[in-house]
Tab-separated table of C-alpha atoms and ligand atoms in Angstrom:
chain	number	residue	atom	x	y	z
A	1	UNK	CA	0.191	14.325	-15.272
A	2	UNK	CA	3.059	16.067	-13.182
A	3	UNK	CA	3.346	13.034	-10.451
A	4	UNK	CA	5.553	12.403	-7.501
A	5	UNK	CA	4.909	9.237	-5.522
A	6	UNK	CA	6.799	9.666	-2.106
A	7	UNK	CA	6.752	6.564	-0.120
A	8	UNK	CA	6.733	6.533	3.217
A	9	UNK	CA	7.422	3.210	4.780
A	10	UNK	CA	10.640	3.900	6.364
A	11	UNK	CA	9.268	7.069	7.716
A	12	UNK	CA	5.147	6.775	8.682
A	13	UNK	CA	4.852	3.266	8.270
A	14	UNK	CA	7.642	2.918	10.703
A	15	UNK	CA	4.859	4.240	13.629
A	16	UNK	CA	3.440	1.310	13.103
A	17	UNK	CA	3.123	-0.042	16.740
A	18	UNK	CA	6.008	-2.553	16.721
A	19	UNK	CA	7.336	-1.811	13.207
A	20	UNK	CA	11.049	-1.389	13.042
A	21	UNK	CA	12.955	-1.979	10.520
A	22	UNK	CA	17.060	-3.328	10.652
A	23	UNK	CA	19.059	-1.096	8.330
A	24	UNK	CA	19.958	-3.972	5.997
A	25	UNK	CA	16.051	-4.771	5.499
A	26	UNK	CA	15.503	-0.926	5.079
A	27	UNK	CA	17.865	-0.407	2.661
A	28	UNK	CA	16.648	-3.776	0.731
A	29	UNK	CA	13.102	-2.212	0.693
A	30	UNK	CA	14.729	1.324	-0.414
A	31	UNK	CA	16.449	-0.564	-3.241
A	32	UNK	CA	13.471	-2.362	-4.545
A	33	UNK	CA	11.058	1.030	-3.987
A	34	UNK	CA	13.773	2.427	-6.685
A	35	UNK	CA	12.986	-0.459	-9.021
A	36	UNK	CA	9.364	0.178	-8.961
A	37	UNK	CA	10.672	4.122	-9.407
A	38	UNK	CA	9.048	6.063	-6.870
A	39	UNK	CA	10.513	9.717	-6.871
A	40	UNK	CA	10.825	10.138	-3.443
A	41	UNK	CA	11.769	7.744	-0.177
A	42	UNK	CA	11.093	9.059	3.226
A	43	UNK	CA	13.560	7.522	4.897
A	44	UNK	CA	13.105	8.026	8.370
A	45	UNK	CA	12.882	11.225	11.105
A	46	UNK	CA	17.094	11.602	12.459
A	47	UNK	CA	16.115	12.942	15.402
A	48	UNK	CA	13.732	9.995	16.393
A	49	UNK	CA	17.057	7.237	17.267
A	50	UNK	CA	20.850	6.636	16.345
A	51	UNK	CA	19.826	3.765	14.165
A	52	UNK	CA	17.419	5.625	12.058
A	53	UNK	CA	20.232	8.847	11.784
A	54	UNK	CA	22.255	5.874	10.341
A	55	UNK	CA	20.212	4.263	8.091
A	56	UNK	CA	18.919	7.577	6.632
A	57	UNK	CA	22.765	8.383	6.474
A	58	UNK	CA	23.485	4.971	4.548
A	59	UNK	CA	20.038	5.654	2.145
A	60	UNK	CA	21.308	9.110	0.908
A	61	UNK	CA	25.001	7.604	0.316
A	62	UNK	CA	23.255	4.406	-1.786
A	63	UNK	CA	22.754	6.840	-5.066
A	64	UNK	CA	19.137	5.556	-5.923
A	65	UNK	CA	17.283	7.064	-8.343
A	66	UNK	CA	14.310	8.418	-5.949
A	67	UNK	CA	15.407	11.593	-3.858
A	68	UNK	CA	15.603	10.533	-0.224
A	69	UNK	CA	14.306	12.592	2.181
A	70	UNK	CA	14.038	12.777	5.938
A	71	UNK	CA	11.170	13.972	8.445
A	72	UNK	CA	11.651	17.708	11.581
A	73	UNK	CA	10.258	19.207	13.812
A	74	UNK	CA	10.239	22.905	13.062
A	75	UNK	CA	13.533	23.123	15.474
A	76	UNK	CA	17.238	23.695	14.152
A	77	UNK	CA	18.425	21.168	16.056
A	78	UNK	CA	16.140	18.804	14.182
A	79	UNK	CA	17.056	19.945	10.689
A	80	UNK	CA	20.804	19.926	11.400
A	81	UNK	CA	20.599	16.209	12.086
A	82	UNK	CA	18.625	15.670	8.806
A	83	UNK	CA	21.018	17.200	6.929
A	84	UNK	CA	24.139	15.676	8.439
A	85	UNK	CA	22.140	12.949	7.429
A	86	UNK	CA	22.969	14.036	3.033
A	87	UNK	CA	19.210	13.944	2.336
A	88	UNK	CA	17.931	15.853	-0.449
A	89	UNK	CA	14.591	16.311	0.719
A	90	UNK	CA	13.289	17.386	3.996
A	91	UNK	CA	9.963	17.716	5.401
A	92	UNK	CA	9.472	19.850	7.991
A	93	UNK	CA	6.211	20.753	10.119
A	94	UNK	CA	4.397	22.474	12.722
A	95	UNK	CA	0.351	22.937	13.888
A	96	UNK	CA	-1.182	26.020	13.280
A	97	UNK	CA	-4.850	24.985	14.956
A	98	UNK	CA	-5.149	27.222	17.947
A	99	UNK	CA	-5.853	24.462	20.763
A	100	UNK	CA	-2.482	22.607	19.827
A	101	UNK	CA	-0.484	26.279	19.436
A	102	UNK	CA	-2.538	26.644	23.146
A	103	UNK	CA	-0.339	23.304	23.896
A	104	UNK	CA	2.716	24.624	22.914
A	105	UNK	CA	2.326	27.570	24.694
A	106	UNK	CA	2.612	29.629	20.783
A	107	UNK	CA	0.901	32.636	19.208
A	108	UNK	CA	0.374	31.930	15.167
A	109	UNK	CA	2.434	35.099	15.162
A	110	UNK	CA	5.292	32.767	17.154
A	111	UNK	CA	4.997	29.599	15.327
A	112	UNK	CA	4.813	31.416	11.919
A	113	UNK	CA	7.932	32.888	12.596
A	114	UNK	CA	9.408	29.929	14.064
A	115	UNK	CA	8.223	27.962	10.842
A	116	UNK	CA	9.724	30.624	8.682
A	117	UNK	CA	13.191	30.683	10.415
A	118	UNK	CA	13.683	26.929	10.357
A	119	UNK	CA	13.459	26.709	6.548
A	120	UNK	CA	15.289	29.669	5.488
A	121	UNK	CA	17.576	28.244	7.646
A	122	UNK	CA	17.703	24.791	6.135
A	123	UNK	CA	17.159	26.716	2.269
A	124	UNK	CA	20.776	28.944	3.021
A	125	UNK	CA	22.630	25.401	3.798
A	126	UNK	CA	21.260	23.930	1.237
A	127	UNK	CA	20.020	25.783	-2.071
A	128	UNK	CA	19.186	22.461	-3.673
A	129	UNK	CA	17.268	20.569	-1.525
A	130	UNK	CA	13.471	20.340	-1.684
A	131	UNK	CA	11.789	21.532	1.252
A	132	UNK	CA	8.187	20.710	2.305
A	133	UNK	CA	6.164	22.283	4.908
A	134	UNK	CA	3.360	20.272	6.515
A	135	UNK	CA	0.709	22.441	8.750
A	136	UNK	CA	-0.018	19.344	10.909
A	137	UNK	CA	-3.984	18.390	10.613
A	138	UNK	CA	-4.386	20.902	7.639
A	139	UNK	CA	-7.423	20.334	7.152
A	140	UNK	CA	-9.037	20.575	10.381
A	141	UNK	CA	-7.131	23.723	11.640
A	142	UNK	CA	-8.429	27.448	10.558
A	143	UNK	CA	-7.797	27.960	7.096
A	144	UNK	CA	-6.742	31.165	7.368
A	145	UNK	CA	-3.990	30.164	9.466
A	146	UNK	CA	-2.864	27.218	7.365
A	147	UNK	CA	-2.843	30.109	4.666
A	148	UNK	CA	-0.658	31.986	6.731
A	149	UNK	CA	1.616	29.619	7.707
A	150	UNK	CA	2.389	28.140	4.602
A	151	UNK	CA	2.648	31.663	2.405
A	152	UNK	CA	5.535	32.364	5.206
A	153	UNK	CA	7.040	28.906	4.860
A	154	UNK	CA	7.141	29.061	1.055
A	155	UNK	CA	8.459	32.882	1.215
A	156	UNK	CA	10.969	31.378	3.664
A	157	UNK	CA	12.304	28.501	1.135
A	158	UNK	CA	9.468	26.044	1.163
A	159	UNK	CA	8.792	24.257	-2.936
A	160	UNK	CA	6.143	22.273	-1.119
A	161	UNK	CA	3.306	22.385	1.097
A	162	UNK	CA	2.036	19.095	2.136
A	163	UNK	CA	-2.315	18.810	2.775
A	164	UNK	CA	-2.210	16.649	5.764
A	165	UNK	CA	-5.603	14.567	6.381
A	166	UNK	CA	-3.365	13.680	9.591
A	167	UNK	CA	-7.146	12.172	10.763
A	168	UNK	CA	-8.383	10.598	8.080
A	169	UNK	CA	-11.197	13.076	8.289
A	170	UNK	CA	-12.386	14.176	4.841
A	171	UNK	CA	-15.038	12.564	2.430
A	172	UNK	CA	-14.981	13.109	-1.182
A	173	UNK	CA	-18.348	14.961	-2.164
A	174	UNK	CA	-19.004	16.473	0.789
A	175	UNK	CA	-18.049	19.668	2.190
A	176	UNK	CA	-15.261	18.618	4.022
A	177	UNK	CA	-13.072	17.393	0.846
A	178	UNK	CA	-10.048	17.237	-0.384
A	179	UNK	CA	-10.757	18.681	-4.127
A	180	UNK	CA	-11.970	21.359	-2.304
A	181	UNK	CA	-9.501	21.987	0.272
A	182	UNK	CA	-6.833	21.415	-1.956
A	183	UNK	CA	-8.826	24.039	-4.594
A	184	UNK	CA	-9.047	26.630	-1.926
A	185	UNK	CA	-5.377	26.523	-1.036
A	186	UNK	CA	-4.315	26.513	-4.381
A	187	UNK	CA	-5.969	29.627	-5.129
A	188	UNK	CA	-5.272	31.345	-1.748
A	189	UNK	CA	-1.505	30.730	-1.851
A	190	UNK	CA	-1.663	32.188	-5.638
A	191	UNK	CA	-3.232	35.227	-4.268
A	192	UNK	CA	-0.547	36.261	-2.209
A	193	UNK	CA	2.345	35.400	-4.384
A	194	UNK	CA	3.293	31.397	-3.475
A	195	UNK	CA	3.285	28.689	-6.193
A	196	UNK	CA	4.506	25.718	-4.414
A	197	UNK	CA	3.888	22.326	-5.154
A	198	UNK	CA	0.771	21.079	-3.394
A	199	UNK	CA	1.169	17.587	-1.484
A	200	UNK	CA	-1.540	15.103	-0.140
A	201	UNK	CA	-0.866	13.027	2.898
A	202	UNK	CA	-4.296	11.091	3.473
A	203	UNK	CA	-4.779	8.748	6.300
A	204	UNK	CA	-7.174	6.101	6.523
A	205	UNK	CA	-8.999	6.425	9.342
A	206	UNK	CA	-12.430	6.110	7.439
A	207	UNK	CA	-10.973	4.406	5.087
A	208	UNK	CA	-10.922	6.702	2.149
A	209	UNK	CA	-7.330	7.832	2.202
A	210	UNK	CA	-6.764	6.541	-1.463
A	211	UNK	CA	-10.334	8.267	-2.708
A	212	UNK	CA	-9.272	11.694	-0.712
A	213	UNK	CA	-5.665	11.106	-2.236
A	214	UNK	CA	-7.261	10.894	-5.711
A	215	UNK	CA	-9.685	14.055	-5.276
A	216	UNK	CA	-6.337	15.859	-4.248
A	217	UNK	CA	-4.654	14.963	-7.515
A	218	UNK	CA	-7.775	16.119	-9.304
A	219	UNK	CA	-7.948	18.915	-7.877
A	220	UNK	CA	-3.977	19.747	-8.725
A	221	UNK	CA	-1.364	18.119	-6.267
A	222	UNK	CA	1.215	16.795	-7.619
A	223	UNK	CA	2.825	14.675	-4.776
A	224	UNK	CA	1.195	11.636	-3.237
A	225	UNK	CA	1.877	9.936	-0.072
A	226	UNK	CA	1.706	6.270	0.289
A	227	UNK	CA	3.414	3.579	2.205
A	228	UNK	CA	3.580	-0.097	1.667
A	229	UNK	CA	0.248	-1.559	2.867
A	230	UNK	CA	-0.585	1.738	4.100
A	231	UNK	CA	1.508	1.122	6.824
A	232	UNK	CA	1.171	4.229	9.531
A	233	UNK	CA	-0.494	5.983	12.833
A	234	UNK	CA	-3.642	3.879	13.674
A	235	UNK	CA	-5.061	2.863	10.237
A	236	UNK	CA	-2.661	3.894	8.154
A	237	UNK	CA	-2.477	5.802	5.148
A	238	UNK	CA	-2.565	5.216	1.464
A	239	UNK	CA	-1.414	2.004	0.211
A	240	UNK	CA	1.421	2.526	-2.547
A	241	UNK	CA	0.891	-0.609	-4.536
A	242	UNK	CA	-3.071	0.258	-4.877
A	243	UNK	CA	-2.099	3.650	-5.532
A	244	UNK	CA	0.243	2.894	-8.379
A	245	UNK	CA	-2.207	0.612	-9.793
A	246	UNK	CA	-5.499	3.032	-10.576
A	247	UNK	CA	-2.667	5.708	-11.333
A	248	UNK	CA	-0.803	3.142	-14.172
A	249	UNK	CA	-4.467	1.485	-15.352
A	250	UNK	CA	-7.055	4.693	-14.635
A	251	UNK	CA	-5.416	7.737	-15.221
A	252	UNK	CA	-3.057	7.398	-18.339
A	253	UNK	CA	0.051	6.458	-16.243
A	254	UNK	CA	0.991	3.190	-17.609
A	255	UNK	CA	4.648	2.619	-17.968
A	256	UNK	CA	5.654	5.125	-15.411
A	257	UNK	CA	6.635	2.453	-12.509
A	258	UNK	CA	7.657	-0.989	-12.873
A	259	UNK	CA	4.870	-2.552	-10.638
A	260	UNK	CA	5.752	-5.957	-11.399
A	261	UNK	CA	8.659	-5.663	-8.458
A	262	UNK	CA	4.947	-4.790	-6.138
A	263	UNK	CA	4.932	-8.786	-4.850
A	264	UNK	CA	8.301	-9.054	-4.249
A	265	UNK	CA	8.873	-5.704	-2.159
A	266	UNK	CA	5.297	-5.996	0.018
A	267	UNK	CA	6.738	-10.056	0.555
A	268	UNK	CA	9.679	-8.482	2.077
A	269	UNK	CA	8.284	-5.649	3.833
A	270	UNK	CA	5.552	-7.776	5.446
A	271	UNK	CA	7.957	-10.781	6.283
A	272	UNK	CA	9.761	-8.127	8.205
A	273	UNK	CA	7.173	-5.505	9.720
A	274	UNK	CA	5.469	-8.638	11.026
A	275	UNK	CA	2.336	-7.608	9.375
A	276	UNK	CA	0.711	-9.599	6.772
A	277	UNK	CA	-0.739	-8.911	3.896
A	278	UNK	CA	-4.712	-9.332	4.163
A	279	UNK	CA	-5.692	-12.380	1.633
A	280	UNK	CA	-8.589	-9.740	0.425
A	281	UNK	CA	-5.976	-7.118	0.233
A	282	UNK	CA	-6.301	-4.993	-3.253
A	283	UNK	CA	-3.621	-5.579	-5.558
A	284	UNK	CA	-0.986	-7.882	-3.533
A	285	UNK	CA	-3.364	-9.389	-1.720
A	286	UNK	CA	-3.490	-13.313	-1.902
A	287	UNK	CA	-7.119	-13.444	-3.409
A	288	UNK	CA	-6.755	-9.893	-4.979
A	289	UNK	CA	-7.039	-11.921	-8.659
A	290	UNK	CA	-8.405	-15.438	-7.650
A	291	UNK	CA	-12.082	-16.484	-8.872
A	292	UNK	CA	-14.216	-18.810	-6.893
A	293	UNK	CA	-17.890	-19.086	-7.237
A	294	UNK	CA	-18.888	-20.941	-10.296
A	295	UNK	CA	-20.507	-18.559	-11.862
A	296	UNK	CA	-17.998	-16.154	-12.124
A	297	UNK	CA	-15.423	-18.955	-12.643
A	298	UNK	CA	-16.761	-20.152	-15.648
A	299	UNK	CA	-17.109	-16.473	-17.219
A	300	UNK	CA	-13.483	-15.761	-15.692
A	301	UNK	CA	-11.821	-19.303	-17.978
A	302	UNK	CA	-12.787	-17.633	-20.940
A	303	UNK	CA	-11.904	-14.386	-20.164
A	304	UNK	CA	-11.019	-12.612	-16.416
A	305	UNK	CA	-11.749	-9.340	-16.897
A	306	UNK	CA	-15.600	-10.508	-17.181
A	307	UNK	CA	-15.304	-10.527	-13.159
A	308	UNK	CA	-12.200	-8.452	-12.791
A	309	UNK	CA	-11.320	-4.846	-13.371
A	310	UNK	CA	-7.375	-4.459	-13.165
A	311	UNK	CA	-5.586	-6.938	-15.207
A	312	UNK	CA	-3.317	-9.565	-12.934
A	313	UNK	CA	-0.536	-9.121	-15.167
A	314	UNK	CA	0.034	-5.143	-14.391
A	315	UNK	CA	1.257	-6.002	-11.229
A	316	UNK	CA	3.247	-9.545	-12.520
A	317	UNK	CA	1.042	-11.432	-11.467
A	318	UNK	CA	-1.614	-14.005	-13.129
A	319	UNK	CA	-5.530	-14.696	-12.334
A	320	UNK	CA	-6.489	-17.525	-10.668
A	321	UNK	CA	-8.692	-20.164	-9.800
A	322	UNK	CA	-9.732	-21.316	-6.239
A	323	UNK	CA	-11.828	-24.488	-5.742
A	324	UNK	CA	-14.288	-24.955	-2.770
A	325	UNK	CA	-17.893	-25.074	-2.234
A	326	UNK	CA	-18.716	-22.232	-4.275
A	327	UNK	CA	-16.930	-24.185	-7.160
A	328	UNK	CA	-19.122	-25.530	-10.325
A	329	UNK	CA	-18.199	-28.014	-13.285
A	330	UNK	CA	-16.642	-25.120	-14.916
A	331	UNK	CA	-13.889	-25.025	-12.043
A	332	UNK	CA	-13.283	-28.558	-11.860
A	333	UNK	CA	-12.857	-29.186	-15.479
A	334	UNK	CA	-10.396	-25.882	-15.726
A	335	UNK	CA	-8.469	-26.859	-13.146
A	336	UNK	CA	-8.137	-30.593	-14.333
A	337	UNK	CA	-7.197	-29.115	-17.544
A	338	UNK	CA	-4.288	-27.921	-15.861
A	339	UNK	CA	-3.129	-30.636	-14.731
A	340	UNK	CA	-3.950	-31.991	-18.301
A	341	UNK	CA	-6.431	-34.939	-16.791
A	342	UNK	CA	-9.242	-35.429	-19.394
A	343	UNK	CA	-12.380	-36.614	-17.511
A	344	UNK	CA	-15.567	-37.570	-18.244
A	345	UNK	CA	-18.740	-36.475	-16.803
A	346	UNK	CA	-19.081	-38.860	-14.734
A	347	UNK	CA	-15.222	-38.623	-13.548
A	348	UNK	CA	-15.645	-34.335	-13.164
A	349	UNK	CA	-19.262	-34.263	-11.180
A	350	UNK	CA	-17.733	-37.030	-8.612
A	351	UNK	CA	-14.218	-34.687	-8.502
A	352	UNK	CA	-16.651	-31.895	-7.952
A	353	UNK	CA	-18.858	-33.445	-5.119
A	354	UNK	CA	-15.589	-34.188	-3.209
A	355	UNK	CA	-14.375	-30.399	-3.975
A	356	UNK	CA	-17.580	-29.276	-2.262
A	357	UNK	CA	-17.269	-31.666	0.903
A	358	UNK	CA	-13.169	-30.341	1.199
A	359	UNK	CA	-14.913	-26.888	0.477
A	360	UNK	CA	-17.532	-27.178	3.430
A	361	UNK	CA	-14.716	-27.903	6.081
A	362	UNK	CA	-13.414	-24.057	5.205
A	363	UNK	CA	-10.696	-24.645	3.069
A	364	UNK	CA	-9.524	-24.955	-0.840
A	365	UNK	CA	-8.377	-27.489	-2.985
A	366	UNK	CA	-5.138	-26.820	-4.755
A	367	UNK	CA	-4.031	-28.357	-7.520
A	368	UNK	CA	-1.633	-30.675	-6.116
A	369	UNK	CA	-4.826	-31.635	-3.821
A	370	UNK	CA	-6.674	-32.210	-7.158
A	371	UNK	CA	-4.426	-34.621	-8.715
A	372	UNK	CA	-4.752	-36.858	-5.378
A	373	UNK	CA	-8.428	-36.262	-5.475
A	374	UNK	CA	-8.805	-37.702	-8.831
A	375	UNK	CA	-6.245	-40.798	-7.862
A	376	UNK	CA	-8.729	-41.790	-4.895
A	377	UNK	CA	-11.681	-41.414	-7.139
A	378	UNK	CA	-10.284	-43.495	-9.773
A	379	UNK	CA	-8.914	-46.148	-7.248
A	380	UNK	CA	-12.460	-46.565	-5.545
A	381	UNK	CA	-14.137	-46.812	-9.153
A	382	UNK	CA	-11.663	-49.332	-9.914
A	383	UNK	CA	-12.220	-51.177	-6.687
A	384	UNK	CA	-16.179	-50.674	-7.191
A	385	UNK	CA	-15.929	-52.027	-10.988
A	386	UNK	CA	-14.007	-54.951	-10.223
A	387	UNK	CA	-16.408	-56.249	-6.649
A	388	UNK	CA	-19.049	-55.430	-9.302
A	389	UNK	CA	-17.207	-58.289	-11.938
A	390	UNK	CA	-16.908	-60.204	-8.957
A	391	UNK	CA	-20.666	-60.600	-8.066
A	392	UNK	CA	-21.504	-60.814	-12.052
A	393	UNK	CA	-18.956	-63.486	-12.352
A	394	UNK	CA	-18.683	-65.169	-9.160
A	395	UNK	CA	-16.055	-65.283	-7.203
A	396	UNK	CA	-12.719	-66.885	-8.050
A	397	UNK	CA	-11.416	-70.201	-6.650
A	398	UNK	CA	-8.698	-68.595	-5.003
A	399	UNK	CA	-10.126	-65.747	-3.494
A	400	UNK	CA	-12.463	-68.510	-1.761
A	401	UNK	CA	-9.802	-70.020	0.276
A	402	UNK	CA	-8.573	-66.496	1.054
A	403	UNK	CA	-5.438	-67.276	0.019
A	404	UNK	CA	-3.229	-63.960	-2.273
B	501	COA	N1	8.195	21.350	16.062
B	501	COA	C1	8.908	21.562	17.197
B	501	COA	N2	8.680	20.890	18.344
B	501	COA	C2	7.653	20.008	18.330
B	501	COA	C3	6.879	19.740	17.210
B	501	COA	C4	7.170	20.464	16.038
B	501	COA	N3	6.487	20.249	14.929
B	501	COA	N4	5.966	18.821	17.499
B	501	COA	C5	6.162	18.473	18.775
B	501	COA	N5	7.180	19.192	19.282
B	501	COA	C6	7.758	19.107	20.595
B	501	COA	C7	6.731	19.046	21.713
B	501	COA	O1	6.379	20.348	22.095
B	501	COA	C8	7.533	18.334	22.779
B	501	COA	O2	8.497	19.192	23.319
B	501	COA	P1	8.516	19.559	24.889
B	501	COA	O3	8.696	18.241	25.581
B	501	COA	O4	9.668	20.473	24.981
B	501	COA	O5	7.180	20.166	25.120
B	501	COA	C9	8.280	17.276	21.979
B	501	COA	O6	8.398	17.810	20.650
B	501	COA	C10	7.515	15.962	21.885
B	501	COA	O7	7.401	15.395	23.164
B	501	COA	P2	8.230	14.129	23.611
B	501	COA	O8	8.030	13.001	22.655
B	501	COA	O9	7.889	13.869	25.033
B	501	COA	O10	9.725	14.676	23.480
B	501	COA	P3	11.106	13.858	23.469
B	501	COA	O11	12.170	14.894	23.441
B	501	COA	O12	11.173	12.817	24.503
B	501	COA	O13	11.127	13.070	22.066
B	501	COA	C11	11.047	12.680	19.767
B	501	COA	C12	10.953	13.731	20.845
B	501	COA	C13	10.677	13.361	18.426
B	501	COA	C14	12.472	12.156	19.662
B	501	COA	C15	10.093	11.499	20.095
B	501	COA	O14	8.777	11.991	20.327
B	501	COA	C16	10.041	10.497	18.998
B	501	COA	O15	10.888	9.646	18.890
B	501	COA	N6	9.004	10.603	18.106
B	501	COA	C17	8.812	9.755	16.971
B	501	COA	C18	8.539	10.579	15.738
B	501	COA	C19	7.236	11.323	15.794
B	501	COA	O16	6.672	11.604	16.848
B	501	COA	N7	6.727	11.636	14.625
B	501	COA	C20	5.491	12.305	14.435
B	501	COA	C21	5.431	12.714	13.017
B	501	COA	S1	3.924	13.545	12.614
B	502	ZN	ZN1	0.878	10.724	8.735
């Protein structure tokens, strides 16, 4: 499959309410995005703040191996800050639905011409760099204008048009999808002489930015959107380290990105965007390859994938084991296998009983918890086997005078 994974983070995730990144964590997430070996960073909009013209600056100097790219308006002004900024990617865009052309006061005529001007002016400086044009909420604004506008962009310099789902409207199978819209524009744009590169920028607002993502790639994009835990506007968009899962395990693309640097990068970028990852979460979340309820525990010991689909170790990391009320004997003896504690029936159903009471206040018990568990237990049989040698034997002399 010809791929491009383009993350985000820096760019969408970073309007995020409250999400800012400092340059040094930026570039730290940058570095590690190039070690999972995404093509293409988004590093940020220049026009947006000083901080972000500097650490888009900085992120085009580092010499990664993903192209770095920065976000414009469809102004000059806009583009000559991105490329002051040595990016060698920009992505530039501009509505084409009539209401919001109403808001800017703009014929189609106007903004196609405006569209056009901006790239060919950003294609002359720079013959090399890859240019996208986004026709903001693609695929809610008249196709025949987002036809229009992007046949000029790509005659103007464009390699890319980006399918923005800027609303996280579509639904896979219905008439309003992505395959289809994605289809259509193909077709369209190869009608009147343009063979760009088709993009897909899904958001998640019904939560079906990574199925719409998919149908786009199915349908023939090549470059995917994502951000690290779909950070973005309102709900987000695609999240990268789900993405690059079902891409490396589903669709033949094993071996393409290192996803065993996933924990370690969405640690860091949640530590520091203040948002943490979900305990559900696919992929990176906590629980994402823990088993709990017995019954799927004790099929999970002897193998996981009878209750999971996407092997732990793809993304470094291992299946696990939770005990609570849901456990069963099959948990408890697992886990005191771990800790390499033979017990006995007797020893494992009294370990369990306790699991379940810990379990019923709303929390596990780890293994550490475990090992005490099984300490008590054995202390109180102790203490229970030796009052019940006392009363068989009668008690000692000593212990009459209460004397130690
Ligand atoms: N091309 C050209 N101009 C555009 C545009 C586009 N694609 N989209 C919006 N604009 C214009 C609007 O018409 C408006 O200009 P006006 O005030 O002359 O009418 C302006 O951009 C946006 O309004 P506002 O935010 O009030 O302007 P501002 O000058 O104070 O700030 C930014 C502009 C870009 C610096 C500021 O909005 C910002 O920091 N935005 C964060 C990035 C962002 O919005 N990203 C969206 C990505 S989809
Ligand atoms: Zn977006």
């Amino acid at each position: 499959m010809n791929l491009t994974i383009l993350d985000t983070t820096l760019r969408e995730g970073e309007q995020t309410p409250g999400v800012c990144f400092d340059v040094h964590i930026k570039l730290a997430i940058a570095d590690l995005l190039a070690r999972v070996g995404v093509e293409v960073i988004e590093a940020g909009h220049p026009a947006v703040t000083e901080e972000i013209r500097r650490a888009v600056t900085l992120l085009a100097a580092r010499g990664l191996g993903p192209r770095v790219g920065a976000h414009a308006r469809s102004l000059k002004s806009d583009v000559d800050l991105a490329l002051a900024c040595g990016v060698g990617f920009l992505g530039v865009f501009y509505c084409v639905a009539d209401e919001r052309l109403e808001d800017h006061r703009q014929t189609l005529t106007r903004a196609v011409d405006r569209i056009a001007r901006v790239i060919a002016y950003a294609r002359e400086r720079r013959p090399d760099l890859w240019i996208r044009y986004t026709p903001e909420d693609t695929v809610r604004s008249p196709f025949e204008n987002v036809l229009t506008a992007a046949a000029a962009a790509v005659q103007a310099g464009a390699d890319i048009i980006s399918v923005a789902d800027t609303t996280g409207f579509l639904i896979p199978g219905t008439g309003r999808d992505m395959y289809g819209f994605v289809s259509r524009l193909r077709d369209g744009l190869a009608a009147r002489g343009a063979f760009p590169k088709i993009a897909v920028h899904c958001h998640n607002d019904r939560g079906l930015a990574l199925a719409n993502a998919l149908d786009g790639l199915r349908a023939g994009a090549e470059i995917v959107d994502a951000s690290i835990l779909g950070l973005g506007e309102r709900a987000g968009i695609v999240d990268l380290a789900t993405l690059l899962a079902v891409l490396a395990h589903d669709f033949g693309e094993a071996g393409r990105w290192d996803l065993t640097v996933l924990p370690e990068l969405y640690d860091l970028a949640s530590r520091y965007a203040r948002v943490p990852v979900p305990a559900h979460f696919p992929v990176t979340g906590r629980n994402a390859f823990t088993h709990c309820a017995g019954i799927h525990t004790q099929a999970a010991t002897r193998n996981p994938l009878h209750y999971q689909s996407l092997p732990a170790e793809l993304v470094g990391r291992k299946s696990e084991i939770a005990l609570d009320h849901m456990s069963g004997l099959a948990s408890v003896r697992y886990c005191l296998e771990l800790l390499g504690i033979e017990a006995g029936e007797e020893l494992a159903r009294a370990v369990l009983r306790r699991v379940k009471e810990v379990g019923q206040t709303g929390r596990t018990v780890d293994l550490a918890e475990l090992k005490y568990v099984v300490r008590a237990l054995e202390a109180s049989e102790g203490e229970s086997r030796d009052e019940a040698a006392a009363t068989s034997l009668g008690p000692e002399p000593e212990e009459k005078t209460g004397t130690c």
